[in-house]
mmCIF file of C-alpha atoms and ligand atoms in Angstrom:
data_model
loop_
_atom_site.group_PDB
_atom_site.id
_atom_site.type_symbol
_atom_site.label_atom_id
_atom_site.label_comp_id
_atom_site.label_asym_id
_atom_site.label_seq_id
_atom_site.Cartn_x
_atom_site.Cartn_y
_atom_site.Cartn_z
ATOM 1 C CA MET A 1 134.452 122.945 84.399
ATOM 2 C CA ASP A 2 131.184 125.163 85.079
ATOM 3 C CA LYS A 3 130.889 125.996 88.821
ATOM 4 C CA LEU A 4 128.262 124.146 90.418
ATOM 5 C CA ALA A 5 124.920 126.087 91.341
ATOM 6 C CA ILE A 6 125.344 124.844 94.779
ATOM 7 C CA THR A 7 129.011 126.766 95.107
ATOM 8 C CA GLY A 8 126.954 130.020 93.842
ATOM 9 C CA GLY A 9 127.345 129.018 89.977
ATOM 10 C CA LYS A 10 124.567 129.147 87.609
ATOM 11 C CA PRO A 11 122.048 126.653 87.663
ATOM 12 C CA VAL A 12 121.572 124.114 84.320
ATOM 13 C CA ARG A 13 118.149 125.200 84.360
ATOM 14 C CA LYS A 14 115.966 128.043 85.592
ATOM 15 C CA LYS A 15 112.737 126.027 86.443
ATOM 16 C CA LEU A 16 112.748 123.138 88.497
ATOM 17 C CA LEU A 17 112.262 119.920 86.687
ATOM 18 C CA LYS A 18 110.111 117.367 88.796
ATOM 19 C CA TYR A 19 110.837 113.956 88.672
ATOM 20 C CA GLY A 20 107.364 112.804 87.580
ATOM 21 C CA GLY A 21 103.973 113.759 86.931
ATOM 22 C CA GLN A 22 100.586 113.391 84.612
ATOM 23 C CA TRP A 23 99.721 114.817 81.263
ATOM 24 C CA ILE A 24 96.647 116.033 80.808
ATOM 25 C CA GLU A 25 95.563 117.283 77.677
ATOM 26 C CA LYS A 26 92.123 118.970 75.941
ATOM 27 C CA ASP A 27 90.770 115.637 75.389
ATOM 28 C CA ASP A 28 91.035 114.671 78.827
ATOM 29 C CA ILE A 29 89.483 117.702 80.199
ATOM 30 C CA ARG A 30 86.359 117.430 77.778
ATOM 31 C CA ALA A 31 86.322 113.514 78.839
ATOM 32 C CA VAL A 32 85.672 114.478 82.127
ATOM 33 C CA MET A 33 83.265 117.512 81.491
ATOM 34 C CA ASN A 34 81.180 115.380 79.573
ATOM 35 C CA ILE A 35 80.856 112.886 82.349
ATOM 36 C CA LEU A 36 80.095 115.765 84.941
ATOM 37 C CA LYS A 37 77.096 116.730 82.594
ATOM 38 C CA SER A 38 75.907 113.194 82.413
ATOM 39 C CA ASP A 39 73.453 111.272 85.087
ATOM 40 C CA PHE A 40 76.452 109.294 86.767
ATOM 41 C CA LEU A 41 78.797 110.693 89.017
ATOM 42 C CA THR A 42 80.189 107.483 90.824
ATOM 43 C CA THR A 43 80.425 104.188 89.611
ATOM 44 C CA GLY A 44 78.552 104.097 86.000
ATOM 45 C CA PRO A 45 79.176 103.252 82.714
ATOM 46 C CA SER A 46 82.517 104.688 82.133
ATOM 47 C CA VAL A 47 83.937 102.502 85.000
ATOM 48 C CA ALA A 48 82.909 99.579 83.283
ATOM 49 C CA GLU A 49 84.516 100.763 79.734
ATOM 50 C CA PHE A 50 87.455 101.695 81.876
ATOM 51 C CA GLU A 51 87.846 98.162 83.134
ATOM 52 C CA GLN A 52 87.428 96.673 79.866
ATOM 53 C CA MET A 53 90.267 98.756 78.354
ATOM 54 C CA LEU A 54 92.587 97.425 81.006
ATOM 55 C CA ALA A 55 91.597 94.117 80.910
ATOM 56 C CA GLU A 56 92.126 93.681 77.183
ATOM 57 C CA TYR A 57 95.136 95.785 77.374
ATOM 58 C CA VAL A 58 97.126 93.746 79.689
ATOM 59 C CA GLY A 59 95.429 90.492 78.353
ATOM 60 C CA ALA A 60 93.020 89.294 81.206
ATOM 61 C CA PRO A 61 89.690 88.519 81.337
ATOM 62 C CA TYR A 62 88.646 90.458 84.346
ATOM 63 C CA ALA A 63 89.630 94.299 85.497
ATOM 64 C CA VAL A 64 87.987 95.421 88.490
ATOM 65 C CA ALA A 65 88.860 99.065 89.383
ATOM 66 C CA PHE A 66 89.373 100.839 92.903
ATOM 67 C CA SER A 67 89.735 104.279 94.312
ATOM 68 C CA SER A 68 93.500 103.653 94.603
ATOM 69 C CA GLY A 69 96.316 101.352 94.061
ATOM 70 C CA THR A 70 96.193 100.912 97.861
ATOM 71 C CA ALA A 71 92.759 100.039 97.773
ATOM 72 C CA ALA A 72 93.338 97.412 95.214
ATOM 73 C CA LEU A 73 96.281 95.769 96.988
ATOM 74 C CA HIS A 74 93.939 95.655 99.768
ATOM 75 C CA ALA A 75 91.018 94.263 98.301
ATOM 76 C CA ALA A 76 93.335 91.498 96.619
ATOM 77 C CA CYS A 77 95.004 90.864 99.800
ATOM 78 C CA CYS A 78 91.565 90.643 101.678
ATOM 79 C CA MET A 79 90.022 88.588 98.665
ATOM 80 C CA ALA A 80 92.925 86.057 98.546
ATOM 81 C CA GLY A 81 91.868 85.032 102.112
ATOM 82 C CA ILE A 82 94.875 86.625 103.759
ATOM 83 C CA GLY A 83 94.042 87.203 107.507
ATOM 84 C CA PRO A 84 95.570 87.246 110.969
ATOM 85 C CA GLY A 85 98.192 84.702 111.862
ATOM 86 C CA ASP A 86 99.513 84.554 108.063
ATOM 87 C CA GLU A 87 102.550 85.930 106.920
ATOM 88 C CA VAL A 88 102.824 87.619 103.492
ATOM 89 C CA ILE A 89 106.545 87.452 101.814
ATOM 90 C CA THR A 90 107.242 91.265 100.048
ATOM 91 C CA THR A 91 110.287 92.889 99.071
ATOM 92 C CA SER A 92 112.194 95.093 101.299
ATOM 93 C CA LEU A 93 112.610 97.926 98.386
ATOM 94 C CA THR A 94 109.461 99.143 97.596
ATOM 95 C CA PHE A 95 106.595 101.999 98.758
ATOM 96 C CA ALA A 96 104.907 101.327 102.147
ATOM 97 C CA ALA A 97 101.554 100.471 100.245
ATOM 98 C CA SER A 98 102.893 97.413 99.201
ATOM 99 C CA ALA A 99 103.375 96.142 102.741
ATOM 100 C CA ASN A 100 100.378 98.186 104.735
ATOM 101 C CA CYS A 101 97.919 96.109 102.757
ATOM 102 C CA ILE A 102 99.172 92.778 104.399
ATOM 103 C CA LEU A 103 98.714 94.627 107.684
ATOM 104 C CA TYR A 104 95.412 95.948 106.693
ATOM 105 C CA CYS A 105 94.512 92.464 106.877
ATOM 106 C CA GLY A 106 95.908 91.591 110.242
ATOM 107 C CA ALA A 107 98.477 89.614 108.721
ATOM 108 C CA SER A 108 102.660 89.911 108.862
ATOM 109 C CA PRO A 109 105.153 91.658 106.249
ATOM 110 C CA VAL A 110 108.258 89.273 105.962
ATOM 111 C CA PHE A 111 110.450 91.518 104.391
ATOM 112 C CA ALA A 112 112.675 89.817 101.446
ATOM 113 C CA ASP A 113 116.128 91.292 99.966
ATOM 114 C CA ILE A 114 116.976 92.421 96.818
ATOM 115 C CA ASP A 115 118.830 91.027 93.763
ATOM 116 C CA GLU A 116 121.371 93.685 93.271
ATOM 117 C CA ASN A 117 121.521 93.838 89.729
ATOM 118 C CA THR A 118 117.570 94.323 89.114
ATOM 119 C CA TYR A 119 116.764 95.462 92.519
ATOM 120 C CA ASN A 120 113.840 93.199 92.253
ATOM 121 C CA ILE A 121 113.176 90.888 95.138
ATOM 122 C CA ASP A 122 115.521 88.113 95.102
ATOM 123 C CA PRO A 123 114.041 84.322 94.865
ATOM 124 C CA ALA A 124 116.725 83.183 96.790
ATOM 125 C CA SER A 125 115.603 85.354 99.663
ATOM 126 C CA ILE A 126 111.899 84.468 99.263
ATOM 127 C CA GLU A 127 112.647 80.943 99.672
ATOM 128 C CA SER A 128 114.702 81.637 102.750
ATOM 129 C CA LYS A 129 112.060 83.571 104.765
ATOM 130 C CA ILE A 130 108.993 80.659 104.061
ATOM 131 C CA THR A 131 107.560 79.245 107.076
ATOM 132 C CA ASN A 132 104.578 77.190 107.910
ATOM 133 C CA LYS A 133 102.544 80.499 108.321
ATOM 134 C CA THR A 134 103.558 81.899 104.583
ATOM 135 C CA LYS A 135 100.169 82.349 102.754
ATOM 136 C CA ALA A 136 100.987 84.313 99.995
ATOM 137 C CA ILE A 137 104.389 86.005 98.063
ATOM 138 C CA LEU A 138 103.524 89.966 97.050
ATOM 139 C CA PRO A 139 106.312 90.963 94.965
ATOM 140 C CA VAL A 140 106.779 94.335 93.177
ATOM 141 C CA HIS A 141 108.005 95.055 89.613
ATOM 142 C CA PHE A 142 110.402 97.656 90.726
ATOM 143 C CA ALA A 143 110.812 100.846 88.318
ATOM 144 C CA GLY A 144 108.457 98.735 85.753
ATOM 145 C CA GLN A 145 111.059 96.008 85.324
ATOM 146 C CA PRO A 146 108.988 92.815 85.864
ATOM 147 C CA VAL A 147 110.326 90.323 88.734
ATOM 148 C CA ASP A 148 111.732 86.756 87.677
ATOM 149 C CA LEU A 149 108.129 85.610 87.384
ATOM 150 C CA SER A 150 108.820 82.143 86.467
ATOM 151 C CA ALA A 151 110.837 81.483 89.489
ATOM 152 C CA ILE A 152 108.165 83.227 92.215
ATOM 153 C CA MET A 153 105.702 81.173 90.462
ATOM 154 C CA ASP A 154 107.888 77.722 90.640
ATOM 155 C CA ILE A 155 108.199 78.678 94.779
ATOM 156 C CA ALA A 156 104.764 79.296 95.198
ATOM 157 C CA ALA A 157 103.660 76.356 93.377
ATOM 158 C CA ARG A 158 105.863 74.425 95.255
ATOM 159 C CA HIS A 159 104.926 75.837 98.662
ATOM 160 C CA GLY A 160 101.469 76.156 97.537
ATOM 161 C CA LEU A 161 101.330 80.074 98.241
ATOM 162 C CA ILE A 162 99.432 82.931 96.331
ATOM 163 C CA VAL A 163 101.210 85.061 94.468
ATOM 164 C CA ILE A 164 100.045 89.074 94.211
ATOM 165 C CA GLU A 165 101.528 91.245 91.960
ATOM 166 C CA ASP A 166 102.158 94.875 93.180
ATOM 167 C CA ALA A 167 102.023 96.336 89.295
ATOM 168 C CA ALA A 168 101.999 99.798 90.345
ATOM 169 C CA HIS A 169 105.320 100.649 88.344
ATOM 170 C CA ALA A 170 104.448 98.142 85.622
ATOM 171 C CA LEU A 171 101.481 99.054 83.335
ATOM 172 C CA GLY A 172 102.691 98.047 79.714
ATOM 173 C CA ALA A 173 105.772 96.135 81.361
ATOM 174 C CA GLU A 174 106.407 92.442 79.444
ATOM 175 C CA TYR A 175 107.517 89.306 81.084
ATOM 176 C CA GLY A 176 108.570 86.829 77.961
ATOM 177 C CA SER A 177 106.180 88.469 75.347
ATOM 178 C CA GLN A 178 102.940 88.917 77.612
ATOM 179 C CA LYS A 179 102.291 91.914 79.428
ATOM 180 C CA ILE A 180 102.378 92.198 83.130
ATOM 181 C CA GLY A 181 98.508 91.571 84.651
ATOM 182 C CA SER A 182 97.977 88.801 82.181
ATOM 183 C CA GLY A 183 99.265 86.208 83.876
ATOM 184 C CA GLY A 184 97.304 83.565 86.646
ATOM 185 C CA ASN A 185 97.420 85.779 89.529
ATOM 186 C CA MET A 186 95.953 88.733 90.988
ATOM 187 C CA ALA A 187 97.817 92.500 89.807
ATOM 188 C CA CYS A 188 97.418 95.689 91.364
ATOM 189 C CA PHE A 189 97.841 98.753 89.224
ATOM 190 C CA SER A 190 97.719 102.371 90.478
ATOM 191 C CA PHE A 191 96.465 105.483 88.396
ATOM 192 C CA HIS A 192 98.077 108.092 90.822
ATOM 193 C CA PRO A 193 99.748 111.102 88.718
ATOM 194 C CA VAL A 194 103.427 109.824 88.313
ATOM 195 C CA LYS A 195 102.388 106.420 87.235
ATOM 196 C CA HIS A 196 102.003 105.524 83.332
ATOM 197 C CA ILE A 197 98.293 107.001 83.205
ATOM 198 C CA THR A 198 96.193 108.971 85.900
ATOM 199 C CA THR A 199 92.932 108.913 87.152
ATOM 200 C CA GLY A 200 93.862 111.188 89.669
ATOM 201 C CA GLU A 201 93.815 108.571 92.498
ATOM 202 C CA GLY A 202 92.616 105.058 91.343
ATOM 203 C CA GLY A 203 93.521 101.587 90.711
ATOM 204 C CA ALA A 204 92.789 98.277 89.604
ATOM 205 C CA VAL A 205 93.329 94.718 89.974
ATOM 206 C CA THR A 206 93.172 92.179 87.390
ATOM 207 C CA THR A 207 92.367 88.236 87.319
ATOM 208 C CA HIS A 208 91.545 85.363 85.242
ATOM 209 C CA ASP A 209 89.406 83.818 88.320
ATOM 210 C CA ALA A 210 85.537 84.843 87.789
ATOM 211 C CA ALA A 211 84.590 83.766 91.649
ATOM 212 C CA LEU A 212 87.683 86.618 92.844
ATOM 213 C CA TYR A 213 86.133 88.949 90.308
ATOM 214 C CA GLU A 214 83.150 88.737 91.933
ATOM 215 C CA LYS A 215 84.434 89.156 94.847
ATOM 216 C CA LEU A 216 86.445 91.988 94.383
ATOM 217 C CA VAL A 217 83.417 93.792 93.013
ATOM 218 C CA GLN A 218 81.627 93.212 96.391
ATOM 219 C CA PHE A 219 84.634 94.479 98.454
ATOM 220 C CA ARG A 220 84.580 97.341 96.569
ATOM 221 C CA SER A 221 81.479 98.433 98.317
ATOM 222 C CA HIS A 222 80.973 97.128 101.457
ATOM 223 C CA GLY A 223 80.544 93.602 100.800
ATOM 224 C CA ILE A 224 76.832 94.256 99.845
ATOM 225 C CA ILE A 225 75.602 92.581 96.649
ATOM 226 C CA ARG A 226 72.369 92.934 94.540
ATOM 227 C CA ASP A 227 72.470 90.215 92.066
ATOM 228 C CA PRO A 228 68.960 88.433 92.851
ATOM 229 C CA GLY A 229 70.735 84.956 92.062
ATOM 230 C CA SER A 230 73.247 85.595 94.938
ATOM 231 C CA LEU A 231 70.920 86.376 97.782
ATOM 232 C CA THR A 232 70.671 84.286 100.626
ATOM 233 C CA LEU A 233 67.482 85.930 101.602
ATOM 234 C CA GLN A 234 64.426 86.666 99.031
ATOM 235 C CA SER A 235 62.493 90.133 99.612
ATOM 236 C CA GLY A 236 61.200 92.807 97.544
ATOM 237 C CA ALA A 237 63.117 94.541 94.587
ATOM 238 C CA TRP A 238 64.965 96.909 96.927
ATOM 239 C CA TYR A 239 66.452 94.287 98.446
ATOM 240 C CA HIS A 240 70.058 93.745 98.679
ATOM 241 C CA GLU A 241 72.477 92.061 101.224
ATOM 242 C CA MET A 242 75.860 92.305 103.235
ATOM 243 C CA GLN A 243 77.737 89.458 103.174
ATOM 244 C CA PHE A 244 80.869 90.078 104.339
ATOM 245 C CA LEU A 245 82.718 93.395 105.789
ATOM 246 C CA GLY A 246 83.731 95.296 102.505
ATOM 247 C CA TYR A 247 84.885 99.208 102.179
ATOM 248 C CA ASN A 248 83.936 102.161 99.835
ATOM 249 C CA TYR A 249 86.645 101.774 97.493
ATOM 250 C CA ARG A 250 84.665 102.752 94.264
ATOM 251 C CA LEU A 251 86.017 105.071 91.619
ATOM 252 C CA THR A 252 84.324 107.803 90.303
ATOM 253 C CA ASP A 253 82.672 107.929 87.076
ATOM 254 C CA PHE A 254 84.555 111.112 85.832
ATOM 255 C CA GLN A 255 87.804 109.620 86.888
ATOM 256 C CA ALA A 256 86.729 106.587 84.895
ATOM 257 C CA ALA A 257 86.341 108.798 81.707
ATOM 258 C CA LEU A 258 89.695 110.692 82.321
ATOM 259 C CA GLY A 259 91.283 107.272 82.923
ATOM 260 C CA ILE A 260 89.553 106.085 79.212
ATOM 261 C CA SER A 261 91.118 109.238 77.614
ATOM 262 C CA GLN A 262 94.263 108.461 78.944
ATOM 263 C CA PHE A 263 94.372 104.905 78.107
ATOM 264 C CA ARG A 264 94.349 105.945 74.523
ATOM 265 C CA LYS A 265 97.528 107.485 74.949
ATOM 266 C CA VAL A 266 99.162 104.498 76.827
ATOM 267 C CA ASP A 267 101.495 103.490 74.072
ATOM 268 C CA ARG A 268 102.670 106.897 73.338
ATOM 269 C CA PHE A 269 103.496 107.483 76.988
ATOM 270 C CA LEU A 270 105.209 104.222 76.800
ATOM 271 C CA GLY A 271 107.593 104.801 74.005
ATOM 272 C CA LEU A 272 108.240 108.375 75.565
ATOM 273 C CA ARG A 273 109.110 106.669 78.639
ATOM 274 C CA ARG A 274 111.438 104.115 76.629
ATOM 275 C CA GLU A 275 112.955 106.621 74.318
ATOM 276 C CA TYR A 276 114.031 108.950 77.286
ATOM 277 C CA ALA A 277 115.294 105.941 79.380
ATOM 278 C CA ALA A 278 117.340 104.672 76.946
ATOM 279 C CA LEU A 279 119.088 108.548 76.272
ATOM 280 C CA TYR A 280 119.887 108.232 80.002
ATOM 281 C CA THR A 281 121.307 104.842 79.085
ATOM 282 C CA GLU A 282 123.580 105.848 76.598
ATOM 283 C CA ALA A 283 124.420 108.963 78.106
ATOM 284 C CA PHE A 284 125.847 107.479 81.260
ATOM 285 C CA LYS A 285 126.740 103.784 80.355
ATOM 286 C CA ASP A 286 130.561 104.745 80.560
ATOM 287 C CA MET A 287 130.666 106.621 83.285
ATOM 288 C CA ARG A 288 132.288 104.821 86.576
ATOM 289 C CA GLU A 289 130.492 107.128 89.182
ATOM 290 C CA LEU A 290 127.352 105.129 88.745
ATOM 291 C CA SER A 291 125.962 102.159 87.757
ATOM 292 C CA LEU A 292 122.473 101.700 85.819
ATOM 293 C CA PRO A 293 119.886 99.466 86.601
ATOM 294 C CA SER A 294 120.643 95.834 84.272
ATOM 295 C CA GLN A 295 118.132 95.103 82.244
ATOM 296 C CA SER A 296 116.478 91.492 82.446
ATOM 297 C CA PRO A 297 116.704 90.299 78.620
ATOM 298 C CA ALA A 298 113.361 88.089 79.091
ATOM 299 C CA SER A 299 111.509 91.037 80.069
ATOM 300 C CA LEU A 300 110.721 94.943 78.871
ATOM 301 C CA SER A 301 110.455 97.574 81.494
ATOM 302 C CA SER A 302 107.717 99.954 81.142
ATOM 303 C CA TRP A 303 110.023 102.715 83.049
ATOM 304 C CA HIS A 304 107.956 103.973 85.609
ATOM 305 C CA LEU A 305 111.573 105.042 87.244
ATOM 306 C CA TYR A 306 114.934 105.585 86.102
ATOM 307 C CA THR A 307 117.173 104.912 88.976
ATOM 308 C CA ILE A 308 121.250 105.132 89.137
ATOM 309 C CA ARG A 309 123.146 103.578 91.642
ATOM 310 C CA LEU A 310 126.158 105.539 92.798
ATOM 311 C CA ASN A 311 129.786 104.360 92.629
ATOM 312 C CA THR A 312 130.563 106.077 96.402
ATOM 313 C CA ARG A 313 133.955 104.462 96.108
ATOM 314 C CA CYS A 314 134.624 106.690 93.165
ATOM 315 C CA LEU A 315 132.973 110.026 94.717
ATOM 316 C CA ASN A 316 133.991 112.620 97.269
ATOM 317 C CA ALA A 317 130.196 113.057 98.120
ATOM 318 C CA ASP A 318 127.543 110.848 99.665
ATOM 319 C CA ARG A 319 123.818 110.468 97.912
ATOM 320 C CA ARG A 320 122.994 113.342 99.926
ATOM 321 C CA GLU A 321 125.299 115.675 98.945
ATOM 322 C CA ILE A 322 124.706 114.708 95.230
ATOM 323 C CA TYR A 323 121.287 114.916 95.539
ATOM 324 C CA ASP A 324 121.260 118.389 97.316
ATOM 325 C CA ALA A 325 123.377 119.946 94.426
ATOM 326 C CA LEU A 326 121.759 118.397 91.518
ATOM 327 C CA TRP A 327 118.098 120.372 93.299
ATOM 328 C CA LYS A 328 120.209 123.494 93.197
ATOM 329 C CA GLU A 329 120.835 122.824 89.382
ATOM 330 C CA ASN A 330 116.869 122.723 89.605
ATOM 331 C CA ILE A 331 116.957 118.800 88.564
ATOM 332 C CA GLY A 332 114.364 117.372 91.058
ATOM 333 C CA VAL A 333 115.651 113.991 91.639
ATOM 334 C CA ASN A 334 113.977 111.768 94.325
ATOM 335 C CA VAL A 335 114.683 108.506 96.457
ATOM 336 C CA HIS A 336 113.247 105.232 95.953
ATOM 337 C CA TYR A 337 112.905 103.821 98.361
ATOM 338 C CA LEU A 338 113.589 103.583 102.012
ATOM 339 C CA PRO A 339 113.443 100.208 102.821
ATOM 340 C CA VAL A 340 109.945 99.968 104.275
ATOM 341 C CA TYR A 341 110.961 98.051 107.456
ATOM 342 C CA LEU A 342 113.095 101.144 108.519
ATOM 343 C CA HIS A 343 110.113 103.443 108.658
ATOM 344 C CA PRO A 344 109.288 104.252 112.241
ATOM 345 C CA TYR A 345 106.094 102.620 112.014
ATOM 346 C CA TYR A 346 107.457 99.491 111.068
ATOM 347 C CA LYS A 347 110.264 99.942 113.804
ATOM 348 C CA GLN A 348 107.738 100.225 116.487
ATOM 349 C CA LEU A 349 106.202 96.662 114.997
ATOM 350 C CA GLY A 350 109.980 95.167 116.118
ATOM 351 C CA TYR A 351 111.361 95.294 112.346
ATOM 352 C CA GLU A 352 115.520 95.726 113.054
ATOM 353 C CA THR A 353 118.233 97.116 110.879
ATOM 354 C CA GLY A 354 120.408 94.601 109.398
ATOM 355 C CA LEU A 355 117.299 92.679 108.215
ATOM 356 C CA CYS A 356 117.957 92.977 104.543
ATOM 357 C CA PRO A 357 121.635 93.871 103.984
ATOM 358 C CA LYS A 358 121.410 94.557 100.031
ATOM 359 C CA ALA A 359 118.387 96.824 100.217
ATOM 360 C CA GLU A 360 119.754 99.055 102.960
ATOM 361 C CA GLN A 361 122.975 99.492 101.443
ATOM 362 C CA LEU A 362 121.414 100.123 98.002
ATOM 363 C CA TYR A 363 119.267 102.523 99.667
ATOM 364 C CA GLU A 364 122.221 104.706 100.700
ATOM 365 C CA GLU A 365 123.149 105.019 96.940
ATOM 366 C CA LEU A 366 120.140 105.284 94.731
ATOM 367 C CA LEU A 367 119.051 108.272 92.834
ATOM 368 C CA THR A 368 115.840 108.760 90.829
ATOM 369 C CA LEU A 369 116.222 110.930 87.700
ATOM 370 C CA PRO A 370 113.179 112.718 86.099
ATOM 371 C CA LEU A 371 111.294 110.107 83.428
ATOM 372 C CA PHE A 372 107.667 111.064 82.272
ATOM 373 C CA PRO A 373 106.406 111.609 79.092
ATOM 374 C CA ARG A 374 105.560 115.026 79.338
ATOM 375 C CA MET A 375 109.006 116.039 79.599
ATOM 376 C CA SER A 376 111.169 117.672 76.222
ATOM 377 C CA ARG A 377 114.174 116.059 74.991
ATOM 378 C CA LYS A 378 115.454 119.610 76.183
ATOM 379 C CA ASP A 379 114.624 118.563 79.987
ATOM 380 C CA VAL A 380 116.075 115.128 79.020
ATOM 381 C CA ASN A 381 119.392 116.869 78.076
ATOM 382 C CA ASP A 382 119.180 119.334 81.239
ATOM 383 C CA VAL A 383 119.161 116.178 83.339
ATOM 384 C CA ILE A 384 122.281 114.249 81.461
ATOM 385 C CA THR A 385 124.065 117.612 81.511
ATOM 386 C CA ALA A 386 123.388 118.391 85.343
ATOM 387 C CA LEU A 387 124.316 114.880 86.389
ATOM 388 C CA LYS A 388 127.532 114.948 84.544
ATOM 389 C CA LYS A 389 128.387 118.188 85.826
ATOM 390 C CA VAL A 390 127.996 117.452 89.620
ATOM 391 C CA LEU A 391 129.312 113.880 89.310
ATOM 392 C CA HIS A 392 132.512 115.358 87.567
ATOM 393 C CA TYR A 393 133.044 117.921 90.267
ATOM 394 C CA TYR A 394 132.903 115.573 93.126
ATOM 395 C CA SER A 395 134.554 112.365 91.240
ATOM 396 C CA LYS A 396 137.812 111.216 92.829
ATOM 397 C CA LEU A 397 139.190 109.873 89.437
HETATM 398 C C1 PLP B 1 102.066 104.011 93.672
HETATM 399 C C2 PLP B 1 102.375 102.880 94.404
HETATM 400 C C3 PLP B 1 101.220 102.221 95.029
HETATM 401 C C4 PLP B 1 100.086 102.442 95.526
HETATM 402 O O1 PLP B 1 99.117 103.182 94.889
HETATM 403 P P1 PLP B 1 98.205 104.650 95.096
HETATM 404 O O2 PLP B 1 97.277 104.611 94.185
HETATM 405 O O3 PLP B 1 98.990 105.709 95.437
HETATM 406 O O4 PLP B 1 97.393 104.021 96.213
HETATM 407 C C5 PLP B 1 101.589 100.818 95.394
HETATM 408 N N1 PLP B 1 102.726 100.096 95.233
HETATM 409 C C6 PLP B 1 103.753 100.821 94.623
HETATM 410 C C7 PLP B 1 105.150 100.280 94.763
HETATM 411 C C8 PLP B 1 103.756 102.066 94.427
HETATM 412 O O5 PLP B 1 104.569 102.776 93.478
#
């Protein structure tokens, strides 16, 4: 067996392979340059065109672009009427932004535990956390695999709750035969460079509700409105009024131009993610040292992340040692996620270890493998070689 790089052997590859990243090509650069030379730098025709593309792609009547996925989540929570005294149930295994947006509104995040097979929020745990203060459910389509939406919609209907989907991992993912974002709920997307397509920073909300759409647009720009039909006072043509407290969460036009250019490639990017994910699954499916995330037959993942779960009973090393050994092989694995409530800020708010035992256990064993469209098949094979090399070395079998 080859000596591990961490014990002085030769690494599987010379150059570090990161776990994710954007793919910017010449046409993307040209698209941005054209807008830089135009009359619009901030919100202009490209933003509207980008919103139209997203709405059509997911199959929703409306999309509103924001300066980030986090801003989109904040807007969706605020415009859903979430405020002080309310509780919103979200998953524990997610990026902090999924819960921070609840705090921004003055409401309290309530963390549900996960389903051990899919790593998504467990509907039974949601049900057990409902109180008379619960206002909304904020599920996250972890790694791009859709949550059990019909179970969640059923809980929401029975308890009169709003559903806001954190779809930051799920552009192009399908539930039933529908794309995520096409449902009756607000769904929030992110266009951060590690996501499916990028605008640098950026996000969006899709919705079916015309009134919500208008409010989201207003929230994005200070709560200010200019449409003469919606003004409470009338004055000169210069007149606009601020009707509620909004923010400056606008996306720039050159970012939207990048988004439009990237959108033309979304199916190619998704196809590569799915192809590489299938290569990993084929390579690892019989390895007892790890388990793969099970895929629900009712849905199609957009494979934002490829996560493996280490079977520590079969290994002479913990996740940290495996992680360090893989980095020495120049494979930039990552970990998604520390349960949100274990961050020091949340602990100081009073959340305690033990709240969601399944998420806490899973966190100890998870590892995210590199997966992004710009990687080559050679890169995929390097990951497979390195993971097998490291796990065989530490295997108890
Ligand atoms: C990326 C991400 C966000 C936030 O997106 P930004 O665009 O970085 O603000 C929110 N939720 C999840 C689960 C994410 O992965």
